[in-house]
Amino acid sequence: MSPLSRGLLGAFEQVRQYLRSRTALALILWGCAGLAGVLLAAWLLAGPDGWQTGTRAPLLLDLVLITLFVGAIASYRLLLRRWIAEARVAEAVEGVTGLSPGKLQSAVELARFLPSGISAALADRAQQNVLDELKRPNAELAGAMGRGARRWAGRGAGLLALLMPLLVLALVFAPARSTAAWAGLASPVSLMKPPVFAPLRVSPGSIEIPRGDSLLVTVDAEARSQVTVHWQAAGDVSRAQVMPLEAGAGTFRFEAVNAELAYWVTSPDGAESDRFEVVPVDPLLVTEVTLELSFPPHTGRFPEEYRGQIPPLVIPAGSRISVRGLASRELASGVLQDSTGGGSGMELTVEGRAFHSAWRPTRSGVYSWTFTDVDGAEAGVVPHPLELTLEQDQAPLVTLLVPGLDTVFDVSLRQPLVVETSDDYGVSGMELVVTRVGVLGDAGEPMRQGMELGGIRGALVRPILDVSGWGMSAGESVRYYVQVTDNGPTPQLARTPEFELRLPTASQLREEAQDRLEAAVDELEALAVRAAEEADELRDMERSAGSRNAAGEQGRREPGERAGFEEREDLQQALESQEQLLGEVDSLETQLTELSEQLREAGLDDPVLQRLLDELERLLDEIAPEEMEARAQELSEGLDEMDAQEARDGLRELGQDEEELRARLEEALARFRQGALEQDFQAATDEAEELARQEDALSDAMKEEGGDDGLRAEQQETLEERAKALEDRMERLQEGWSACRRGSPRRVRWRPAPRSNRPRSSWSRRRPR
C-alpha cells in the first residue's frame, strides 16, 4: 500500500474516531446523570431512618443502573455499526467538503485495494484530490454527525451538572441518611427479606356479652403505625376499618352487639390475628313476678294479687305473702332479703326458670330481690324492692256519749244510752255491765247485757238501761259501764269509765211532775191562742166567701153552681188546721197519761197528784167531742161537690167549732194553772219540812263537842240562804194563788215561782216541748 493510500485511510479514520469519542462521551455523561438520578431517588425513597426491611426499592434502583449501563454499551455498539459506519461518515464528509457523492467512499476503497486493470497513477491522483479536501479539522469534517454528538454530550453534561449539587447537599446535610440509602443499593437482596414483627395481640378475643352491650377491642401491634380491623356479623357482608395506633397500641369499639359477630385484625406487614367470635347473650331478666296477699280472717279483707310493678304495701300483721315468677333463663338461686340489715326475708324455691315461695313477714322493711343463674352471674333486671309496712291490730275504742256523766233516773227508770265504738278491723260484741248499789253502798252481782255487732268497724249503738222492773227504792243507785271486744285472733278489750245513775227521791219526782205540768200549761196556752187566731181567720174567710158569692150572683153564676177554687182551698186549709190542733191536744193527753204511769212505777204514790192528772186527762179528752170530729170528716169528704153556699156554711160551722174549742181550751188552761200552782205549793211545803229537819239536825250537831266549826258555820249559812229563798217563794205563790182566785180564767197569766237551788232530774232537763 502506497503512502498516499495510508494517508487517505488515516485521515478518514480520524474523522470516524472523532465521532466515536464524542458518542462515547455523550453516553458517559448521560450514564453519570442516570447514576446521580438513581442515587437521589434512593435518598428520597429510603426516608430518614433508612431502608425498611422487606422493601424492593433498592433492587429496582440497581436494576435501573444495570439497565442504564447495559443500554449504554448496547447503544454505543449499535451506533458504531450503524450511525458511525463508513458510508454514513463518508456522506457526512462529502457533504462538508463538497466532494461529489461516492467519491470519498470510492477513494477509500481504492486505497485499500486496487483492482487489476485500473491505472495506479489515476488512482493516486484521485486519492490525492480527496486527501487534499480532508486536510480540515475533524470536527468540521464530521459535519452534522459531529454536531449531533456534541449536542447530546452537552445535554448529558448539563443534567449531570444539575444533579451533582443535589447529591453533594444530601451528603453534607444528611450523611447518615445518604450513607444508609446508598449502602442499601449495594445489598438490595438483604433488604428484600421480610421484617420480623411481634405477633398481633388482640383482646378480649372470643367472648359472650349481654345483648345490646358494646364491645371494646384492644390491639397491641408492636412496631406498627396502623392495623385494619375486619368483622362480619351473622347474615351480613364483611366489613373493615383502618385503625391508627399510638405507640403500637389502639382500641376499637363495636357498638350495640345484637347478633353473633366474627372479627380479626391485619397489619400492613401481612400479619393477621386469629378469628374471634362475639356471642351476644340475653341478660338474666326477672320481670314476670306475681305477688298474692292473704290476710288474717279477722280483717275481713279479700285476697289481693299484684303483677309486674308492685306498689308499697301496707298490710296487717299476720298476712301471708305468696310469690311466683319466671326468669329469662335457668336460675340457680333466688332470695328476697331485707336490705336494711334486719336479716329477715325468704329463700325462693327455684325450678329451672321458675321460682316460688310463701312467707309471713314479721317486720316492716324494704326487701330486695337477688337472683343468680347457673353460671353464677347475677340478674341484670330484677323487680323493684318490695316496701312492706306491717300494721299491728289496734285495741277498739268505745265512748259513752249520752249521758256521759253521773245523773238521776227519770220517772220511767229507763235511761237511753248512746255509745260510739270503732276498731281498725271490726268490733265483734258490746256488753253493758250494770251493778245495783244499795242504800248503804253495798254492791250486788254485775248484770250483763250483751250485743253482737258482727265485726262492724264503726257503730253508734243506742241501748236502753231499764231498771223499772227491779223494784228499786229511794236512795239506791246503779253503776254501769260499756265494754267492747274486737274480732282479732286474740280479742282485745276496751271499756268506758263507770258512771252512776241515782234513783230520784219523792221530792225530785214531784218536781219532775211539776215540770211536766208547767210544760203542759205552756202548750195548752199556745193551743188556746192558736184556736182564737184560727177562729178569727175563719170569720174573715166566711166574709170573703160571702163577698165573692154576691159578686157571682150579679154576674153569670147560677144558683147551686159548684164552689170556686178559692172557696174549696179556704175550706181545705181550715179543716187541716183544725185537724192539726186536735192532734196536738191528743198528744198532750198522751203525755199526761205516760206521766201518770211513770210516777206510779217510780213509787210516788200521791193520790192528790194522781186525781189531778186524771182530771186533766178528762178535760183534754172532752175538748174535742166526737160530733166535732164527725162534722169535720163530713166536710172533708164532700168538699169536691160543694157549691158556693155550702162552702160558706162549712166555714161558718168550722168557725163555731173553733170558738167552742177555744172556750174549752181556756177552761182546761185555768184548771191546769190551778193544778200546777197546787203542786208548786205542795213541793214548797215538802221542801220546807225537809229544811226544818236539816236545821234540827244541824242544831243538834252544833250542841255536840268537837267537829269542824268552820264547816258547821258554812252549813248554817247555806240553810239560812235556802230558808230565805223558800220564804220568798212562798210569798210569790200566795200572790199567784190570790190572783188566780180573783181573776177570770181567760185573763190570768200564771207563772210558777222560782225554786231553791236543788238538784233536778235528768228528765226535767230534757222535757219535750
PDB file of C-alpha atoms in Angstrom, residues 26-202:
ATOM      1  CA  ALA A  26     -22.232  11.656  25.405  1.00  0.00           C
ATOM      2  CA  LEU A  27     -23.099   8.141  26.638  1.00  0.00           C
ATOM      3  CA  ILE A  28     -20.785   8.504  29.621  1.00  0.00           C
ATOM      4  CA  LEU A  29     -22.278  11.846  30.593  1.00  0.00           C
ATOM      5  CA  TRP A  30     -25.824  10.506  30.347  1.00  0.00           C
ATOM      6  CA  GLY A  31     -24.862   7.432  32.297  1.00  0.00           C
ATOM      7  CA  CYS A  32     -23.387   9.564  35.063  1.00  0.00           C
ATOM      8  CA  ALA A  33     -26.525  11.662  35.098  1.00  0.00           C
ATOM      9  CA  GLY A  34     -28.597   8.467  35.375  1.00  0.00           C
ATOM     10  CA  LEU A  35     -26.427   7.264  38.248  1.00  0.00           C
ATOM     11  CA  ALA A  36     -26.877  10.588  40.019  1.00  0.00           C
ATOM     12  CA  GLY A  37     -30.648  10.350  39.492  1.00  0.00           C
ATOM     13  CA  VAL A  38     -30.727   6.847  40.943  1.00  0.00           C
ATOM     14  CA  LEU A  39     -28.736   7.970  43.969  1.00  0.00           C
ATOM     15  CA  LEU A  40     -31.139  10.885  44.571  1.00  0.00           C
ATOM     16  CA  ALA A  41     -34.121   8.546  44.177  1.00  0.00           C
ATOM     17  CA  ALA A  42     -32.593   6.163  46.727  1.00  0.00           C
ATOM     18  CA  TRP A  43     -32.075   9.073  49.176  1.00  0.00           C
ATOM     19  CA  LEU A  44     -35.695  10.114  48.816  1.00  0.00           C
ATOM     20  CA  LEU A  45     -37.186   6.619  48.983  1.00  0.00           C
ATOM     21  CA  ALA A  46     -35.166   5.397  51.935  1.00  0.00           C
ATOM     22  CA  GLY A  47     -36.534   8.042  54.284  1.00  0.00           C
ATOM     23  CA  PRO A  48     -34.913   9.482  57.413  1.00  0.00           C
ATOM     24  CA  ASP A  49     -34.479   6.085  59.051  1.00  0.00           C
ATOM     25  CA  GLY A  50     -33.034   4.376  56.011  1.00  0.00           C
ATOM     26  CA  TRP A  51     -34.410   1.438  54.155  1.00  0.00           C
ATOM     27  CA  GLN A  52     -37.103  -0.668  55.801  1.00  0.00           C
ATOM     28  CA  THR A  53     -36.710  -4.392  55.838  1.00  0.00           C
ATOM     29  CA  GLY A  54     -38.668  -6.066  53.126  1.00  0.00           C
ATOM     30  CA  THR A  55     -38.511  -3.265  50.589  1.00  0.00           C
ATOM     31  CA  ARG A  56     -37.755  -3.913  46.904  1.00  0.00           C
ATOM     32  CA  ALA A  57     -36.876  -0.332  46.021  1.00  0.00           C
ATOM     33  CA  PRO A  58     -33.035  -0.765  46.253  1.00  0.00           C
ATOM     34  CA  LEU A  59     -33.211  -3.732  43.951  1.00  0.00           C
ATOM     35  CA  LEU A  60     -35.329  -1.816  41.498  1.00  0.00           C
ATOM     36  CA  LEU A  61     -32.900   1.073  41.564  1.00  0.00           C
ATOM     37  CA  ASP A  62     -29.980  -1.336  40.990  1.00  0.00           C
ATOM     38  CA  LEU A  63     -31.850  -2.799  38.067  1.00  0.00           C
ATOM     39  CA  VAL A  64     -32.279   0.693  36.711  1.00  0.00           C
ATOM     40  CA  LEU A  65     -28.499   1.253  36.961  1.00  0.00           C
ATOM     41  CA  ILE A  66     -27.745  -2.039  35.293  1.00  0.00           C
ATOM     42  CA  THR A  67     -30.246  -1.257  32.598  1.00  0.00           C
ATOM     43  CA  LEU A  68     -28.589   2.095  32.023  1.00  0.00           C
ATOM     44  CA  PHE A  69     -25.105   0.522  31.825  1.00  0.00           C
ATOM     45  CA  VAL A  70     -26.166  -2.258  29.521  1.00  0.00           C
ATOM     46  CA  GLY A  71     -28.207   0.118  27.453  1.00  0.00           C
ATOM     47  CA  ALA A  72     -25.240   2.492  27.128  1.00  0.00           C
ATOM     48  CA  ILE A  73     -22.926  -0.288  25.886  1.00  0.00           C
ATOM     49  CA  ALA A  74     -25.538  -1.659  23.533  1.00  0.00           C
ATOM     50  CA  SER A  75     -26.276   1.815  22.251  1.00  0.00           C
ATOM     51  CA  TYR A  76     -22.589   2.507  21.705  1.00  0.00           C
ATOM     52  CA  ARG A  77     -22.090  -0.675  19.773  1.00  0.00           C
ATOM     53  CA  LEU A  78     -25.202  -0.039  17.775  1.00  0.00           C
ATOM     54  CA  LEU A  79     -24.061   3.457  16.998  1.00  0.00           C
ATOM     55  CA  LEU A  80     -20.679   2.161  15.868  1.00  0.00           C
ATOM     56  CA  ARG A  81     -22.288  -0.250  13.490  1.00  0.00           C
ATOM     57  CA  ARG A  82     -24.943   1.917  12.078  1.00  0.00           C
ATOM     58  CA  TRP A  83     -24.558   5.562  12.872  1.00  0.00           C
ATOM     59  CA  ILE A  84     -20.743   5.769  12.546  1.00  0.00           C
ATOM     60  CA  ALA A  85     -20.499   3.374   9.557  1.00  0.00           C
ATOM     61  CA  GLU A  86     -18.066   4.284   6.697  1.00  0.00           C
ATOM     62  CA  ALA A  87     -20.782   5.036   4.226  1.00  0.00           C
ATOM     63  CA  ARG A  88     -22.630   7.450   6.602  1.00  0.00           C
ATOM     64  CA  VAL A  89     -19.375   9.144   7.680  1.00  0.00           C
ATOM     65  CA  ALA A  90     -18.274   9.422   4.021  1.00  0.00           C
ATOM     66  CA  GLU A  91     -21.600  11.058   3.138  1.00  0.00           C
ATOM     67  CA  ALA A  92     -21.219  13.463   6.021  1.00  0.00           C
ATOM     68  CA  VAL A  93     -17.652  14.381   4.966  1.00  0.00           C
ATOM     69  CA  GLU A  94     -18.612  14.657   1.291  1.00  0.00           C
ATOM     70  CA  GLY A  95     -21.387  16.990   2.360  1.00  0.00           C
ATOM     71  CA  VAL A  96     -18.921  19.210   4.214  1.00  0.00           C
ATOM     72  CA  THR A  97     -16.044  19.166   1.611  1.00  0.00           C
ATOM     73  CA  GLY A  98     -18.237  19.444  -1.413  1.00  0.00           C
ATOM     74  CA  LEU A  99     -16.986  16.188  -2.947  1.00  0.00           C
ATOM     75  CA  SER A 100     -19.246  14.517  -5.302  1.00  0.00           C
ATOM     76  CA  PRO A 101     -21.349  11.791  -3.696  1.00  0.00           C
ATOM     77  CA  GLY A 102     -19.435   8.485  -3.532  1.00  0.00           C
ATOM     78  CA  LYS A 103     -16.084   9.993  -4.377  1.00  0.00           C
ATOM     79  CA  LEU A 104     -14.667   9.685  -0.854  1.00  0.00           C
ATOM     80  CA  GLN A 105     -16.078   6.204  -0.428  1.00  0.00           C
ATOM     81  CA  SER A 106     -14.562   5.063  -3.780  1.00  0.00           C
ATOM     82  CA  ALA A 107     -11.195   6.674  -2.985  1.00  0.00           C
ATOM     83  CA  VAL A 108     -11.113   4.880   0.414  1.00  0.00           C
ATOM     84  CA  GLU A 109     -11.956   1.565  -1.273  1.00  0.00           C
ATOM     85  CA  LEU A 110      -9.246   2.077  -3.928  1.00  0.00           C
ATOM     86  CA  ALA A 111      -6.793   2.904  -1.232  1.00  0.00           C
ATOM     87  CA  ARG A 112      -7.445  -0.418   0.419  1.00  0.00           C
ATOM     88  CA  PHE A 113      -7.479  -2.471  -2.747  1.00  0.00           C
ATOM     89  CA  LEU A 114      -6.649  -1.531  -6.271  1.00  0.00           C
ATOM     90  CA  PRO A 115      -8.283  -3.907  -8.751  1.00  0.00           C
ATOM     91  CA  SER A 116      -6.376  -5.077 -11.769  1.00  0.00           C
ATOM     92  CA  GLY A 117      -6.804  -3.157 -14.888  1.00  0.00           C
ATOM     93  CA  ILE A 118      -7.028   0.175 -13.101  1.00  0.00           C
ATOM     94  CA  SER A 119      -4.240   2.716 -13.529  1.00  0.00           C
ATOM     95  CA  ALA A 120      -2.354   3.193 -10.326  1.00  0.00           C
ATOM     96  CA  ALA A 121      -1.466   6.742 -11.344  1.00  0.00           C
ATOM     97  CA  LEU A 122      -5.063   7.650 -11.866  1.00  0.00           C
ATOM     98  CA  ALA A 123      -5.997   6.120  -8.566  1.00  0.00           C
ATOM     99  CA  ASP A 124      -3.256   8.020  -6.741  1.00  0.00           C
ATOM    100  CA  ARG A 125      -4.372  11.249  -8.337  1.00  0.00           C
ATOM    101  CA  ALA A 126      -7.974  10.713  -7.266  1.00  0.00           C
ATOM    102  CA  GLN A 127      -6.848   9.813  -3.745  1.00  0.00           C
ATOM    103  CA  GLN A 128      -4.665  12.941  -3.682  1.00  0.00           C
ATOM    104  CA  ASN A 129      -7.610  15.133  -4.567  1.00  0.00           C
ATOM    105  CA  VAL A 130      -9.726  13.605  -1.840  1.00  0.00           C
ATOM    106  CA  LEU A 131      -6.895  13.787   0.686  1.00  0.00           C
ATOM    107  CA  ASP A 132      -6.464  17.464  -0.028  1.00  0.00           C
ATOM    108  CA  GLU A 133     -10.087  18.018   0.911  1.00  0.00           C
ATOM    109  CA  LEU A 134      -9.617  16.054   4.157  1.00  0.00           C
ATOM    110  CA  LYS A 135      -6.991  18.379   5.455  1.00  0.00           C
ATOM    111  CA  ARG A 136      -9.549  20.190   7.611  1.00  0.00           C
ATOM    112  CA  PRO A 137     -10.275  19.791  11.406  1.00  0.00           C
ATOM    113  CA  ASN A 138     -12.089  16.602  12.324  1.00  0.00           C
ATOM    114  CA  ALA A 139     -14.862  18.498  13.997  1.00  0.00           C
ATOM    115  CA  GLU A 140     -15.539  20.342  10.764  1.00  0.00           C
ATOM    116  CA  LEU A 141     -15.257  17.198   8.639  1.00  0.00           C
ATOM    117  CA  ALA A 142     -17.749  15.385  10.968  1.00  0.00           C
ATOM    118  CA  GLY A 143     -20.403  17.835   9.880  1.00  0.00           C
ATOM    119  CA  ALA A 144     -23.948  17.197  11.096  1.00  0.00           C
ATOM    120  CA  MET A 145     -22.958  13.966  12.773  1.00  0.00           C
ATOM    121  CA  GLY A 146     -20.361  15.740  14.855  1.00  0.00           C
ATOM    122  CA  ARG A 147     -22.780  18.466  15.822  1.00  0.00           C
ATOM    123  CA  GLY A 148     -25.339  15.834  16.947  1.00  0.00           C
ATOM    124  CA  ALA A 149     -22.761  14.030  19.074  1.00  0.00           C
ATOM    125  CA  ARG A 150     -21.626  17.281  20.687  1.00  0.00           C
ATOM    126  CA  ARG A 151     -25.270  18.289  21.350  1.00  0.00           C
ATOM    127  CA  TRP A 152     -26.079  15.022  23.238  1.00  0.00           C
ATOM    128  CA  ALA A 153     -22.835  15.286  25.171  1.00  0.00           C
ATOM    129  CA  GLY A 154     -23.725  18.843  26.194  1.00  0.00           C
ATOM    130  CA  ARG A 155     -27.198  17.805  27.379  1.00  0.00           C
ATOM    131  CA  GLY A 156     -25.770  14.987  29.449  1.00  0.00           C
ATOM    132  CA  ALA A 157     -23.222  17.348  30.949  1.00  0.00           C
ATOM    133  CA  GLY A 158     -25.934  19.861  31.814  1.00  0.00           C
ATOM    134  CA  LEU A 159     -28.127  17.216  33.504  1.00  0.00           C
ATOM    135  CA  LEU A 160     -25.151  15.927  35.439  1.00  0.00           C
ATOM    136  CA  ALA A 161     -24.255  19.449  36.483  1.00  0.00           C
ATOM    137  CA  LEU A 162     -27.821  19.853  37.813  1.00  0.00           C
ATOM    138  CA  LEU A 163     -27.887  16.624  39.825  1.00  0.00           C
ATOM    139  CA  MET A 164     -24.407  16.685  41.305  1.00  0.00           C
ATOM    140  CA  PRO A 165     -25.017  19.707  43.612  1.00  0.00           C
ATOM    141  CA  LEU A 166     -28.093  17.952  44.973  1.00  0.00           C
ATOM    142  CA  LEU A 167     -26.038  14.875  45.754  1.00  0.00           C
ATOM    143  CA  VAL A 168     -23.428  16.985  47.445  1.00  0.00           C
ATOM    144  CA  LEU A 169     -26.053  18.762  49.565  1.00  0.00           C
ATOM    145  CA  ALA A 170     -27.655  15.456  50.578  1.00  0.00           C
ATOM    146  CA  LEU A 171     -24.299  14.043  51.541  1.00  0.00           C
ATOM    147  CA  VAL A 172     -23.302  17.157  53.502  1.00  0.00           C
ATOM    148  CA  PHE A 173     -26.555  17.763  55.394  1.00  0.00           C
ATOM    149  CA  ALA A 174     -27.747  14.153  55.850  1.00  0.00           C
ATOM    150  CA  PRO A 175     -24.666  11.974  55.713  1.00  0.00           C
ATOM    151  CA  ALA A 176     -26.230   9.151  57.745  1.00  0.00           C
ATOM    152  CA  ARG A 177     -29.310   9.063  55.616  1.00  0.00           C
ATOM    153  CA  SER A 178     -27.234   9.272  52.437  1.00  0.00           C
ATOM    154  CA  THR A 179     -24.884   6.530  53.561  1.00  0.00           C
ATOM    155  CA  ALA A 180     -27.754   4.274  54.611  1.00  0.00           C
ATOM    156  CA  ALA A 181     -29.656   4.928  51.397  1.00  0.00           C
ATOM    157  CA  TRP A 182     -26.708   4.378  49.098  1.00  0.00           C
ATOM    158  CA  ALA A 183     -25.406   1.444  51.118  1.00  0.00           C
ATOM    159  CA  GLY A 184     -28.716  -0.264  50.582  1.00  0.00           C
ATOM    160  CA  LEU A 185     -28.038  -0.202  46.827  1.00  0.00           C
ATOM    161  CA  ALA A 186     -25.021  -2.358  47.479  1.00  0.00           C
ATOM    162  CA  SER A 187     -27.076  -5.090  49.213  1.00  0.00           C
ATOM    163  CA  PRO A 188     -30.569  -4.943  47.810  1.00  0.00           C
ATOM    164  CA  VAL A 189     -31.239  -8.607  48.320  1.00  0.00           C
ATOM    165  CA  SER A 190     -30.757  -8.412  52.087  1.00  0.00           C
ATOM    166  CA  LEU A 191     -33.262  -5.596  52.279  1.00  0.00           C
ATOM    167  CA  MET A 192     -35.845  -7.650  50.455  1.00  0.00           C
ATOM    168  CA  LYS A 193     -36.162 -10.083  53.341  1.00  0.00           C
ATOM    169  CA  PRO A 194     -39.484  -9.506  55.217  1.00  0.00           C
ATOM    170  CA  PRO A 195     -39.145  -7.890  58.686  1.00  0.00           C
ATOM    171  CA  VAL A 196     -39.710  -9.984  61.791  1.00  0.00           C
ATOM    172  CA  PHE A 197     -42.538  -8.218  63.756  1.00  0.00           C
ATOM    173  CA  ALA A 198     -44.037  -9.201  67.061  1.00  0.00           C
ATOM    174  CA  PRO A 199     -47.353 -11.046  66.617  1.00  0.00           C
ATOM    175  CA  LEU A 200     -50.613  -9.098  66.873  1.00  0.00           C
ATOM    176  CA  ARG A 201     -52.204  -9.329  70.311  1.00  0.00           C
ATOM    177  CA  VAL A 202     -55.983  -8.807  70.346  1.00  0.00           C
TER     178      VAL A 202
END
